[in-house]
Amino acid sequence: LDFGDAVRGITLPLSLRSPGVCETCHGNGAKPGTQPRTCPVCMGSGLTTRNQGSFSFSEPCRECQGVGSIVDEKCPECHGTGGVTKTRTINVRFPAGVADGQRIRLGGRGEPGERGGPSGDLYVLVKVRRDDLFGRTGDDLTLTVPITIPEALLGTDLRVPTMDGTVTLRVPPGTPSGRTLRARGKGVARRDGKVGDLLVTVEIEVPTDLTDKARDALETLAGEIPPASREQLDARVRRYG
């Protein structure tokens, strides 16, 4: 699934080649015009019971292999199994917020049971593609946004994308690199109706190429800003000389 489809939810047609009910015998395994007969050993229960001392044990009937019926004239299409391999298409609803690695169970959409028995289940394993911008932690979406040194020092209004539009977040003055801002209700919708948040981490982008004017301005600024507090580091340096 695309990242956005997993967050919002989507219905997709899936084509698969797998065992299905034989259309010639309608799953009972018998040649058209005939019917399976009840197993005379287990009387249709599919089980036989034997006594051993004070205990009794049940096991699948060996005469009918636990099906409960016997096919005397087998269907020419499925050879008595009641199922044939064929291509089928089913629509699968992936709920909003489905996660990578999650399994979706479709009851009764798996392989047909032996000779008309109930069908098994189909499990769809979800794989979600990475998004170019967003990450995901549980029900929260994550986003990393670069800001400039002046924006970090003076503060700014930061306009960022969400999965359904944009939102403006206030970056307060003196924001350090790595600080996370929260946009409530802009994450992944939960099954109980609640919605996660969008967590925006700001990273200060340090330019590598400076003009002479920019360098002069920074040197002037450096003279006005108090030095970083490194008392513990300086003490350790003095200790080891």
Coordinates of N, CA and C in Angstrom, one line a residue:
L1 N 0.8 -1.2 0.0 CA 0.0 0.0 0.0 C 0.9 1.2 0.0
D2 N 0.4 2.3 -0.6 CA 1.0 3.6 -0.5 C 0.8 4.1 0.9
F3 N 1.8 4.9 1.4 CA 1.7 5.4 2.7 C 0.4 6.1 3.0
G4 N 0.0 7.0 2.1 CA -1.3 7.7 2.3 C -2.5 6.9 2.3
D5 N -2.5 5.8 1.5 CA -3.6 4.9 1.5 C -3.7 4.1 2.8
A6 N -2.6 3.8 3.4 CA -2.6 3.1 4.7 C -3.1 4.0 5.8
V7 N -2.8 5.3 5.7 CA -3.3 6.2 6.7 C -4.8 6.5 6.6
R8 N -5.2 6.7 5.4 CA -6.6 7.1 5.1 C -7.6 5.9 5.0
G9 N -7.0 4.7 4.6 CA -7.9 3.6 4.3 C -8.3 3.5 2.9
I10 N -8.4 2.3 2.3 CA -8.8 2.2 0.9 C -9.3 0.8 0.7
T11 N -10.1 0.6 -0.4 CA -10.6 -0.7 -0.8 C -10.0 -1.0 -2.2
L12 N -9.4 -2.1 -2.3 CA -8.6 -2.5 -3.5 C -9.1 -3.9 -4.0
P13 N -9.2 -4.1 -5.3 CA -9.4 -5.4 -5.8 C -8.1 -6.2 -5.8
L14 N -8.1 -7.4 -5.4 CA -7.0 -8.3 -5.4 C -7.3 -9.5 -6.2
S15 N -6.4 -9.8 -7.1 CA -6.5 -11.0 -8.0 C -5.5 -12.1 -7.5
L16 N -6.0 -13.3 -7.2 CA -5.2 -14.3 -6.8 C -5.6 -15.6 -7.4
R17 N -4.6 -16.5 -7.6 CA -4.8 -17.8 -8.2 C -4.7 -18.8 -7.0
S18 N -5.8 -19.4 -6.7 CA -5.8 -20.3 -5.6 C -7.0 -21.3 -5.7
P19 N -7.0 -22.3 -4.9 CA -8.1 -23.3 -5.0 C -9.5 -22.6 -4.7
G20 N -10.4 -23.0 -5.5 CA -11.8 -22.6 -5.4 C -12.8 -23.7 -5.5
V21 N -14.1 -23.5 -5.3 CA -15.1 -24.5 -5.4 C -15.2 -24.9 -6.9
C22 N -15.2 -26.2 -7.1 CA -15.4 -26.8 -8.4 C -16.8 -26.5 -8.9
E23 N -17.0 -25.8 -10.1 CA -18.3 -25.5 -10.6 C -19.0 -26.6 -11.2
T24 N -18.3 -27.7 -11.6 CA -18.9 -28.9 -12.2 C -19.7 -29.6 -11.2
C25 N -19.1 -29.9 -10.0 CA -19.8 -30.7 -9.0 C -20.3 -29.8 -7.8
H26 N -20.1 -28.5 -7.9 CA -20.5 -27.6 -6.8 C -19.9 -27.9 -5.5
G27 N -18.7 -28.5 -5.6 CA -17.9 -28.8 -4.3 C -18.1 -30.1 -3.7
N28 N -19.1 -30.9 -4.1 CA -19.3 -32.2 -3.4 C -18.4 -33.3 -3.9
G29 N -17.7 -33.1 -5.0 CA -16.7 -34.1 -5.5 C -17.3 -35.2 -6.3
A30 N -18.6 -35.3 -6.5 CA -19.3 -36.4 -7.2 C -19.5 -36.0 -8.6
K31 N -19.5 -37.0 -9.5 CA -19.8 -36.9 -10.9 C -21.2 -36.3 -11.1
P32 N -21.4 -35.3 -12.0 CA -22.7 -34.7 -12.2 C -23.8 -35.8 -12.4
G33 N -24.9 -35.7 -11.7 CA -26.0 -36.7 -11.8 C -25.9 -37.8 -10.7
T34 N -24.8 -37.7 -9.9 CA -24.7 -38.6 -8.7 C -24.5 -37.8 -7.5
Q35 N -24.6 -38.5 -6.3 CA -24.4 -37.8 -5.1 C -23.5 -38.6 -4.2
P36 N -22.7 -38.0 -3.3 CA -21.9 -38.8 -2.3 C -22.9 -39.5 -1.4
R37 N -22.4 -40.7 -0.9 CA -23.3 -41.4 0.0 C -22.6 -41.3 1.4
T38 N -23.5 -41.5 2.4 CA -23.0 -41.4 3.8 C -22.1 -42.5 4.1
C39 N -21.0 -42.2 4.8 CA -20.0 -43.2 5.2 C -20.7 -44.2 6.1
P40 N -20.6 -45.5 5.8 CA -21.3 -46.6 6.6 C -20.5 -46.8 7.9
V41 N -19.3 -46.4 8.0 CA -18.5 -46.7 9.2 C -18.7 -45.6 10.3
C42 N -18.7 -44.4 9.9 CA -18.8 -43.3 10.9 C -20.2 -42.7 10.9
M43 N -21.1 -43.2 9.9 CA -22.4 -42.7 9.8 C -22.5 -41.2 9.6
G44 N -21.5 -40.7 8.9 CA -21.5 -39.3 8.5 C -20.9 -38.3 9.5
S45 N -20.4 -38.8 10.6 CA -19.8 -37.9 11.6 C -18.4 -37.6 11.3
G46 N -17.7 -38.4 10.5 CA -16.3 -38.2 10.1 C -15.4 -38.7 11.2
L47 N -15.9 -39.2 12.3 CA -15.1 -39.7 13.4 C -15.4 -41.1 13.8
T48 N -14.5 -41.8 14.3 CA -14.7 -43.1 14.8 C -14.1 -43.1 16.3
T49 N -14.8 -43.9 17.1 CA -14.4 -43.9 18.5 C -13.9 -45.4 18.9
R50 N -12.9 -45.4 19.6 CA -12.4 -46.7 20.1 C -12.1 -46.6 21.6
N51 N -12.3 -47.7 22.3 CA -12.1 -47.8 23.7 C -10.8 -48.4 24.0
Q52 N -10.2 -47.8 25.0 CA -8.9 -48.4 25.5 C -8.9 -48.3 27.0
G53 N -9.3 -49.4 27.7 CA -9.4 -49.4 29.1 C -10.6 -48.6 29.5
S54 N -10.4 -47.7 30.4 CA -11.5 -46.8 30.9 C -11.6 -45.5 30.1
F55 N -10.8 -45.4 29.0 CA -10.8 -44.2 28.2 C -11.3 -44.5 26.8
S56 N -11.9 -43.5 26.1 CA -12.3 -43.7 24.7 C -11.7 -42.6 23.9
F57 N -11.3 -42.9 22.7 CA -10.6 -42.0 21.9 C -11.3 -41.8 20.5
S58 N -11.4 -40.6 20.1 CA -12.0 -40.3 18.8 C -10.9 -39.9 17.8
E59 N -11.0 -40.4 16.5 CA -10.1 -40.1 15.5 C -10.8 -40.0 14.2
P60 N -10.2 -39.3 13.2 CA -10.8 -39.2 11.9 C -11.1 -40.6 11.3
C61 N -12.2 -40.7 10.7 CA -12.6 -42.0 10.1 C -11.7 -42.3 8.9
R62 N -11.1 -43.5 8.9 CA -10.2 -43.9 7.9 C -10.9 -44.3 6.6
E63 N -12.2 -44.6 6.7 CA -12.9 -45.0 5.5 C -13.2 -43.8 4.6
C64 N -13.6 -42.7 5.2 CA -13.9 -41.5 4.4 C -12.9 -40.3 4.7
Q65 N -11.8 -40.6 5.4 CA -10.8 -39.6 5.7 C -11.4 -38.4 6.5
G66 N -12.4 -38.7 7.3 CA -12.9 -37.7 8.1 C -13.9 -36.7 7.5
V67 N -14.3 -37.0 6.2 CA -15.3 -36.2 5.5 C -16.7 -36.5 5.9
G68 N -17.0 -37.8 6.2 CA -18.3 -38.2 6.5 C -19.1 -38.7 5.4
S69 N -18.6 -38.6 4.2 CA -19.3 -39.2 3.0 C -18.2 -39.8 2.0
I70 N -18.7 -40.7 1.2 CA -17.9 -41.4 0.2 C -18.4 -41.1 -1.2
V71 N -17.5 -40.8 -2.1 CA -17.8 -40.5 -3.5 C -17.4 -41.8 -4.3
D72 N -18.5 -42.4 -4.9 CA -18.2 -43.6 -5.7 C -17.8 -43.3 -7.1
E73 N -18.4 -42.2 -7.7 CA -18.1 -41.8 -9.0 C -17.6 -40.3 -8.9
K74 N -16.3 -40.2 -9.1 CA -15.7 -38.9 -8.8 C -15.9 -37.9 -10.0
C75 N -16.0 -36.6 -9.6 CA -16.1 -35.6 -10.6 C -14.9 -35.6 -11.6
P76 N -15.1 -35.5 -12.9 CA -14.0 -35.5 -13.8 C -13.2 -34.3 -13.8
E77 N -13.7 -33.2 -13.2 CA -13.0 -31.9 -13.2 C -12.1 -31.8 -12.0
C78 N -12.6 -32.1 -10.8 CA -11.8 -32.0 -9.6 C -11.3 -33.3 -9.1
H79 N -11.6 -34.4 -9.7 CA -11.2 -35.7 -9.3 C -11.6 -36.0 -7.9
G80 N -12.8 -35.6 -7.5 CA -13.4 -35.9 -6.2 C -13.0 -35.0 -5.1
T81 N -12.1 -34.0 -5.3 CA -11.7 -33.2 -4.2 C -12.7 -32.1 -3.9
G82 N -13.5 -31.7 -4.9 CA -14.5 -30.6 -4.7 C -13.9 -29.2 -5.0
G83 N -12.6 -29.1 -5.3 CA -12.0 -27.8 -5.5 C -11.1 -27.9 -6.7
V84 N -10.9 -26.7 -7.4 CA -10.0 -26.6 -8.5 C -9.3 -25.3 -8.4
T85 N -8.1 -25.2 -8.9 CA -7.3 -24.0 -8.9 C -7.8 -23.0 -10.0
K86 N -8.1 -21.8 -9.6 CA -8.6 -20.8 -10.6 C -8.2 -19.4 -10.1
T87 N -8.3 -18.5 -11.0 CA -8.1 -17.1 -10.7 C -9.4 -16.4 -10.3
R88 N -9.3 -15.7 -9.2 CA -10.5 -15.0 -8.7 C -10.1 -13.6 -8.2
T89 N -11.0 -12.7 -8.3 CA -10.8 -11.3 -7.8 C -11.7 -11.0 -6.7
I90 N -11.2 -10.5 -5.6 CA -12.0 -10.1 -4.4 C -11.6 -8.7 -4.0
N91 N -12.6 -7.9 -3.5 CA -12.4 -6.6 -3.0 C -12.0 -6.6 -1.5
V92 N -10.9 -6.0 -1.1 CA -10.5 -6.0 0.2 C -10.5 -4.6 0.8
R93 N -11.1 -4.4 1.9 CA -11.2 -3.1 2.6 C -10.0 -3.1 3.6
F94 N -9.1 -2.1 3.3 CA -8.0 -1.9 4.3 C -8.4 -0.7 5.1
P95 N -8.6 -0.9 6.4 CA -9.1 0.2 7.3 C -8.1 1.3 7.4
A96 N -8.6 2.5 7.7 CA -7.7 3.7 8.0 C -6.8 3.3 9.2
G97 N -5.5 3.6 9.0 CA -4.5 3.4 10.0 C -3.9 2.0 10.0
V98 N -4.2 1.2 8.9 CA -3.5 -0.1 8.9 C -2.0 0.1 8.8
A99 N -1.3 -0.8 9.6 CA 0.1 -0.7 9.7 C 0.9 -1.7 8.9
D100 N 2.2 -1.4 8.6 CA 3.0 -2.3 8.0 C 3.2 -3.6 8.8
G101 N 3.1 -4.7 8.1 CA 3.2 -6.0 8.8 C 1.9 -6.5 9.4
Q102 N 0.8 -5.7 9.4 CA -0.5 -6.1 9.9 C -1.1 -7.2 9.0
R103 N -1.8 -8.1 9.6 CA -2.6 -9.1 8.8 C -4.1 -8.8 8.9
I104 N -4.7 -8.9 7.8 CA -6.2 -8.7 7.7 C -6.8 -10.1 7.4
R105 N -7.8 -10.5 8.2 CA -8.4 -11.8 8.1 C -9.7 -11.6 7.4
L106 N -9.9 -12.4 6.3 CA -11.1 -12.5 5.5 C -11.7 -13.8 5.8
G107 N -12.8 -13.9 6.6 CA -13.4 -15.1 7.0 C -14.1 -15.8 5.8
G108 N -13.8 -17.1 5.6 CA -14.4 -17.9 4.6 C -14.0 -17.6 3.2
R109 N -12.9 -16.8 3.0 CA -12.4 -16.5 1.7 C -11.1 -17.3 1.3
G110 N -10.8 -18.3 2.1 CA -9.6 -19.1 1.8 C -10.0 -20.3 0.9
E111 N -9.2 -21.4 1.1 CA -9.4 -22.6 0.3 C -10.7 -23.3 0.7
P112 N -11.4 -23.9 -0.3 CA -12.6 -24.6 0.1 C -12.3 -25.8 0.9
G113 N -13.3 -26.2 1.7 CA -13.2 -27.5 2.5 C -13.3 -28.7 1.6
E114 N -12.8 -29.8 2.1 CA -12.9 -31.0 1.4 C -14.3 -31.5 1.1
R115 N -14.6 -31.7 -0.2 CA -15.9 -32.1 -0.7 C -17.1 -31.4 -0.1
G116 N -17.0 -30.0 -0.3 CA -18.2 -29.2 0.2 C -18.1 -28.7 1.6
G117 N -17.0 -29.0 2.3 CA -16.8 -28.6 3.6 C -16.6 -27.0 3.7
P118 N -16.7 -26.4 4.9 CA -16.6 -25.0 5.0 C -15.2 -24.5 4.5
S119 N -15.2 -23.3 3.9 CA -14.0 -22.8 3.4 C -13.1 -22.2 4.6
G120 N -11.8 -22.2 4.4 CA -11.0 -21.6 5.4 C -10.9 -20.1 5.2
D121 N -10.0 -19.5 5.9 CA -9.9 -18.0 5.9 C -8.7 -17.6 5.0
L122 N -8.8 -16.3 4.6 CA -7.7 -15.8 3.8 C -7.1 -14.6 4.6
Y123 N -5.8 -14.7 4.7 CA -5.0 -13.7 5.5 C -4.2 -12.8 4.5
V124 N -4.4 -11.5 4.6 CA -3.7 -10.6 3.7 C -2.6 -9.9 4.5
L125 N -1.4 -10.1 4.2 CA -0.3 -9.4 4.9 C 0.0 -8.1 4.2
V126 N 0.0 -7.0 5.0 CA 0.1 -5.6 4.5 C 1.5 -5.2 4.5
K127 N 2.0 -4.6 3.4 CA 3.3 -4.0 3.3 C 3.1 -2.5 2.9
V128 N 3.6 -1.6 3.7 CA 3.4 -0.2 3.4 C 4.6 0.4 2.9
R129 N 4.5 1.1 1.8 CA 5.7 1.8 1.2 C 6.1 3.0 2.0
R130 N 7.4 3.3 2.0 CA 7.9 4.5 2.7 C 7.4 5.7 2.0
D131 N 7.2 6.8 2.8 CA 6.9 8.1 2.3 C 8.1 9.0 2.2
D132 N 8.1 9.9 1.2 CA 9.3 10.8 1.1 C 9.4 11.8 2.2
L133 N 8.3 12.1 2.8 CA 8.3 13.1 3.9 C 8.0 12.6 5.3
F134 N 6.9 11.8 5.4 CA 6.4 11.4 6.6 C 6.9 10.1 7.1
G135 N 7.1 9.9 8.4 CA 7.3 8.7 9.1 C 6.1 8.4 10.0
R136 N 6.2 7.3 10.7 CA 5.1 6.9 11.5 C 5.6 6.2 12.8
T137 N 5.1 6.6 13.9 CA 5.3 6.0 15.2 C 4.0 5.7 15.9
G138 N 3.5 4.5 15.8 CA 2.2 4.2 16.3 C 1.1 4.9 15.5
D139 N 0.3 5.7 16.2 CA -0.7 6.5 15.6 C -0.2 8.0 15.3
D140 N 1.0 8.3 15.6 CA 1.6 9.6 15.3 C 2.4 9.6 14.0
L141 N 2.2 10.7 13.3 CA 3.0 10.9 12.1 C 4.2 11.7 12.5
T142 N 5.4 11.5 11.8 CA 6.6 12.3 12.2 C 7.1 13.0 10.9
L143 N 7.7 14.2 11.1 CA 8.2 15.0 10.0 C 9.4 15.8 10.5
T144 N 10.4 15.8 9.7 CA 11.6 16.6 10.1 C 11.7 17.8 9.1
V145 N 11.8 19.0 9.7 CA 11.8 20.2 8.9 C 13.1 21.0 9.2
P146 N 13.9 21.5 8.2 CA 15.0 22.3 8.5 C 14.6 23.7 8.7
I147 N 15.3 24.4 9.6 CA 15.1 25.9 9.9 C 16.5 26.5 9.9
T148 N 16.5 27.8 9.6 CA 17.8 28.6 9.6 C 18.2 29.0 11.0
I149 N 19.4 29.4 11.1 CA 19.9 29.9 12.4 C 19.1 31.1 12.9
P150 N 18.8 32.1 12.1 CA 18.0 33.2 12.5 C 16.6 32.8 12.9
E151 N 16.0 31.8 12.2 CA 14.7 31.4 12.6 C 14.7 30.7 14.0
A152 N 15.8 30.0 14.3 CA 15.9 29.3 15.6 C 16.1 30.4 16.7
L153 N 16.9 31.4 16.4 CA 17.2 32.4 17.4 C 16.0 33.3 17.7
L154 N 15.4 33.8 16.6 CA 14.3 34.8 16.7 C 12.9 34.2 16.7
G155 N 12.8 33.0 16.3 CA 11.4 32.4 16.2 C 10.8 32.6 14.9
T156 N 9.9 31.8 14.5 CA 9.2 31.9 13.2 C 7.9 31.2 13.2
D157 N 7.0 31.5 12.3 CA 5.8 30.7 12.0 C 6.2 29.7 10.9
L158 N 6.0 28.4 11.2 CA 6.5 27.4 10.2 C 5.2 26.7 9.6
R159 N 5.1 26.8 8.3 CA 4.0 26.1 7.6 C 4.4 24.8 7.1
V160 N 3.7 23.7 7.6 CA 4.2 22.4 7.2 C 3.0 21.6 6.6
P161 N 3.3 20.6 5.8 CA 2.2 19.8 5.2 C 1.7 18.7 6.2
T162 N 0.4 18.3 6.0 CA -0.2 17.2 6.8 C -0.7 16.2 5.7
M163 N -1.4 15.2 6.1 CA -1.9 14.2 5.2 C -3.2 14.8 4.5
D164 N -3.7 15.9 5.0 CA -5.0 16.4 4.4 C -4.9 17.9 4.3
G165 N -3.8 18.5 4.1 CA -3.7 20.0 4.0 C -2.4 20.5 4.6
T166 N -2.4 21.7 5.2 CA -1.3 22.3 5.8 C -1.7 22.8 7.2
V167 N -0.7 23.0 8.0 CA -0.9 23.6 9.4 C 0.3 24.5 9.7
T168 N 0.1 25.5 10.5 CA 1.1 26.5 10.8 C 1.5 26.3 12.3
L169 N 2.8 26.1 12.6 CA 3.3 25.9 13.9 C 4.2 27.0 14.3
R170 N 4.1 27.5 15.5 CA 5.0 28.5 16.0 C 6.3 28.0 16.6
V171 N 7.4 28.4 16.0 CA 8.7 28.1 16.5 C 9.1 29.2 17.5
P172 N 9.2 28.9 18.7 CA 9.5 30.0 19.7 C 10.9 30.4 19.6
P173 N 11.2 31.7 20.0 CA 12.6 32.1 19.9 C 13.5 31.3 20.8
G174 N 14.7 31.0 20.4 CA 15.7 30.2 21.1 C 15.4 28.7 21.0
T175 N 14.8 28.3 19.9 CA 14.5 26.9 19.8 C 15.8 26.1 19.4
P176 N 16.1 25.1 20.2 CA 17.3 24.3 19.8 C 17.0 23.3 18.7
S177 N 18.1 22.9 18.1 CA 18.0 21.8 17.0 C 17.5 20.5 17.7
G178 N 16.6 19.8 17.0 CA 16.1 18.6 17.6 C 14.8 18.7 18.4
R179 N 14.3 20.0 18.6 CA 13.1 20.1 19.4 C 11.9 19.7 18.5
T180 N 10.9 19.0 19.2 CA 9.8 18.5 18.5 C 8.5 19.3 18.8
L181 N 7.8 19.8 17.8 CA 6.6 20.5 17.9 C 5.4 19.6 17.6
R182 N 4.3 19.8 18.2 CA 3.2 18.8 18.1 C 2.0 19.6 17.5
A183 N 1.4 19.0 16.4 CA 0.2 19.4 15.8 C -0.9 18.4 16.1
R184 N -1.7 18.7 17.1 CA -2.7 17.7 17.6 C -3.7 17.4 16.6
G185 N -4.1 16.1 16.5 CA -5.2 15.6 15.6 C -4.8 15.6 14.2
K186 N -3.5 15.6 13.8 CA -3.1 15.6 12.4 C -2.3 14.3 12.1
G187 N -2.6 13.3 12.9 CA -1.9 12.0 12.7 C -2.8 11.0 12.1
V188 N -2.7 9.7 12.6 CA -3.4 8.6 12.0 C -4.7 8.4 12.9
A189 N -5.8 8.1 12.2 CA -7.1 7.9 12.9 C -7.1 6.5 13.5
R190 N -7.5 6.4 14.8 CA -7.5 5.2 15.5 C -8.9 4.5 15.3
R191 N -9.0 3.2 15.6 CA -10.2 2.5 15.4 C -11.3 3.0 16.3
D192 N -11.0 3.6 17.5 CA -12.0 4.1 18.4 C -12.4 5.5 18.1
G193 N -11.9 6.0 17.0 CA -12.3 7.4 16.5 C -11.4 8.5 16.9
K194 N -10.4 8.2 17.8 CA -9.4 9.2 18.1 C -8.3 9.2 17.0
V195 N -7.6 10.4 17.0 CA -6.6 10.6 16.0 C -5.3 10.9 16.6
G196 N -4.2 10.4 16.1 CA -2.9 10.7 16.6 C -2.5 12.1 16.2
D197 N -1.2 12.4 16.5 CA -0.7 13.8 16.3 C 0.4 13.8 15.2
L198 N 0.7 14.9 14.7 CA 1.8 15.1 13.8 C 3.0 15.7 14.6
L199 N 4.1 15.0 14.7 CA 5.2 15.4 15.5 C 6.3 16.0 14.5
V200 N 6.5 17.3 14.6 CA 7.4 18.0 13.7 C 8.7 18.3 14.4
T201 N 9.8 17.7 14.0 CA 11.1 17.9 14.6 C 11.9 18.9 13.7
V202 N 12.4 20.0 14.4 CA 13.1 21.0 13.6 C 14.6 20.8 13.8
E203 N 15.3 20.9 12.7 CA 16.8 20.8 12.7 C 17.4 22.0 12.1
I204 N 18.3 22.6 12.8 CA 19.0 23.8 12.4 C 19.9 23.5 11.2
E205 N 19.7 24.1 10.1 CA 20.5 23.9 8.9 C 21.7 24.9 8.9
V206 N 22.9 24.4 9.0 CA 24.1 25.2 9.1 C 24.7 25.4 7.7
P207 N 24.7 26.6 7.1 CA 25.3 26.8 5.8 C 26.8 26.5 5.7
T208 N 27.2 25.9 4.6 CA 28.6 25.6 4.5 C 29.3 26.7 3.7
D209 N 28.6 27.4 2.9 CA 29.2 28.5 2.1 C 28.7 29.8 2.5
L210 N 29.5 30.7 3.0 CA 29.1 32.0 3.5 C 29.7 33.1 2.6
T211 N 28.9 34.2 2.4 CA 29.5 35.3 1.7 C 30.3 36.2 2.7
D212 N 31.1 37.1 2.2 CA 31.9 37.9 3.1 C 30.9 38.7 4.0
K213 N 29.8 39.2 3.5 CA 28.9 40.0 4.3 C 28.3 39.1 5.4
A214 N 27.9 37.9 5.0 CA 27.3 37.0 6.0 C 28.3 36.7 7.1
R215 N 29.6 36.4 6.7 CA 30.6 36.1 7.7 C 30.8 37.3 8.7
D216 N 30.9 38.5 8.1 CA 31.0 39.7 9.0 C 29.9 39.8 10.0
A217 N 28.7 39.6 9.5 CA 27.5 39.7 10.3 C 27.5 38.6 11.4
L218 N 28.0 37.4 11.1 CA 28.1 36.4 12.2 C 29.1 36.7 13.2
E219 N 30.3 37.3 12.7 CA 31.3 37.6 13.7 C 30.8 38.7 14.6
T220 N 30.1 39.7 14.1 CA 29.5 40.7 15.0 C 28.5 40.1 15.9
L221 N 27.7 39.1 15.5 CA 26.7 38.5 16.3 C 27.4 37.7 17.4
A222 N 28.5 37.0 17.0 CA 29.2 36.2 18.0 C 29.8 37.0 19.2
G223 N 30.1 38.2 18.9 CA 30.6 39.1 19.9 C 29.5 39.6 20.9
E224 N 28.3 39.5 20.5 CA 27.2 39.9 21.3 C 26.5 38.8 22.1
I225 N 26.8 37.5 21.7 CA 26.1 36.4 22.3 C 27.1 35.8 23.4
P226 N 26.5 35.6 24.6 CA 27.4 35.0 25.7 C 27.9 33.6 25.3
P227 N 29.1 33.2 25.7 CA 29.6 31.9 25.3 C 28.8 30.8 25.9
A228 N 28.9 29.6 25.3 CA 28.2 28.5 25.8 C 28.8 28.0 27.2
S229 N 27.9 27.5 28.0 CA 28.3 27.1 29.4 C 28.9 25.7 29.3
R230 N 30.2 25.7 29.5 CA 31.0 24.4 29.5 C 31.8 24.2 30.7
E231 N 31.3 24.6 31.9 CA 32.0 24.5 33.1 C 32.5 23.1 33.4
Q232 N 31.6 22.1 33.3 CA 31.9 20.8 33.7 C 33.0 20.2 32.7
L233 N 32.8 20.5 31.4 CA 33.8 20.1 30.5 C 35.2 20.7 30.7
D234 N 35.2 22.0 31.0 CA 36.4 22.7 31.3 C 37.1 22.1 32.5
A235 N 36.3 21.8 33.5 CA 36.9 21.2 34.8 C 37.5 19.9 34.5
R236 N 36.9 19.1 33.7 CA 37.5 17.8 33.3 C 38.8 17.9 32.5
V237 N 38.8 18.9 31.6 CA 40.0 19.2 30.8 C 41.1 19.6 31.7
R238 N 40.8 20.5 32.7 CA 41.9 20.9 33.6 C 42.4 19.8 34.5
R239 N 41.5 18.9 34.8 CA 41.9 17.7 35.7 C 42.9 16.9 35.0
Y240 N 42.7 16.7 33.7 CA 43.6 15.7 32.9 C 44.7 16.5 32.2
G241 N 44.7 17.8 32.3 CA 45.7 18.7 31.8 C 46.0 18.5 30.3

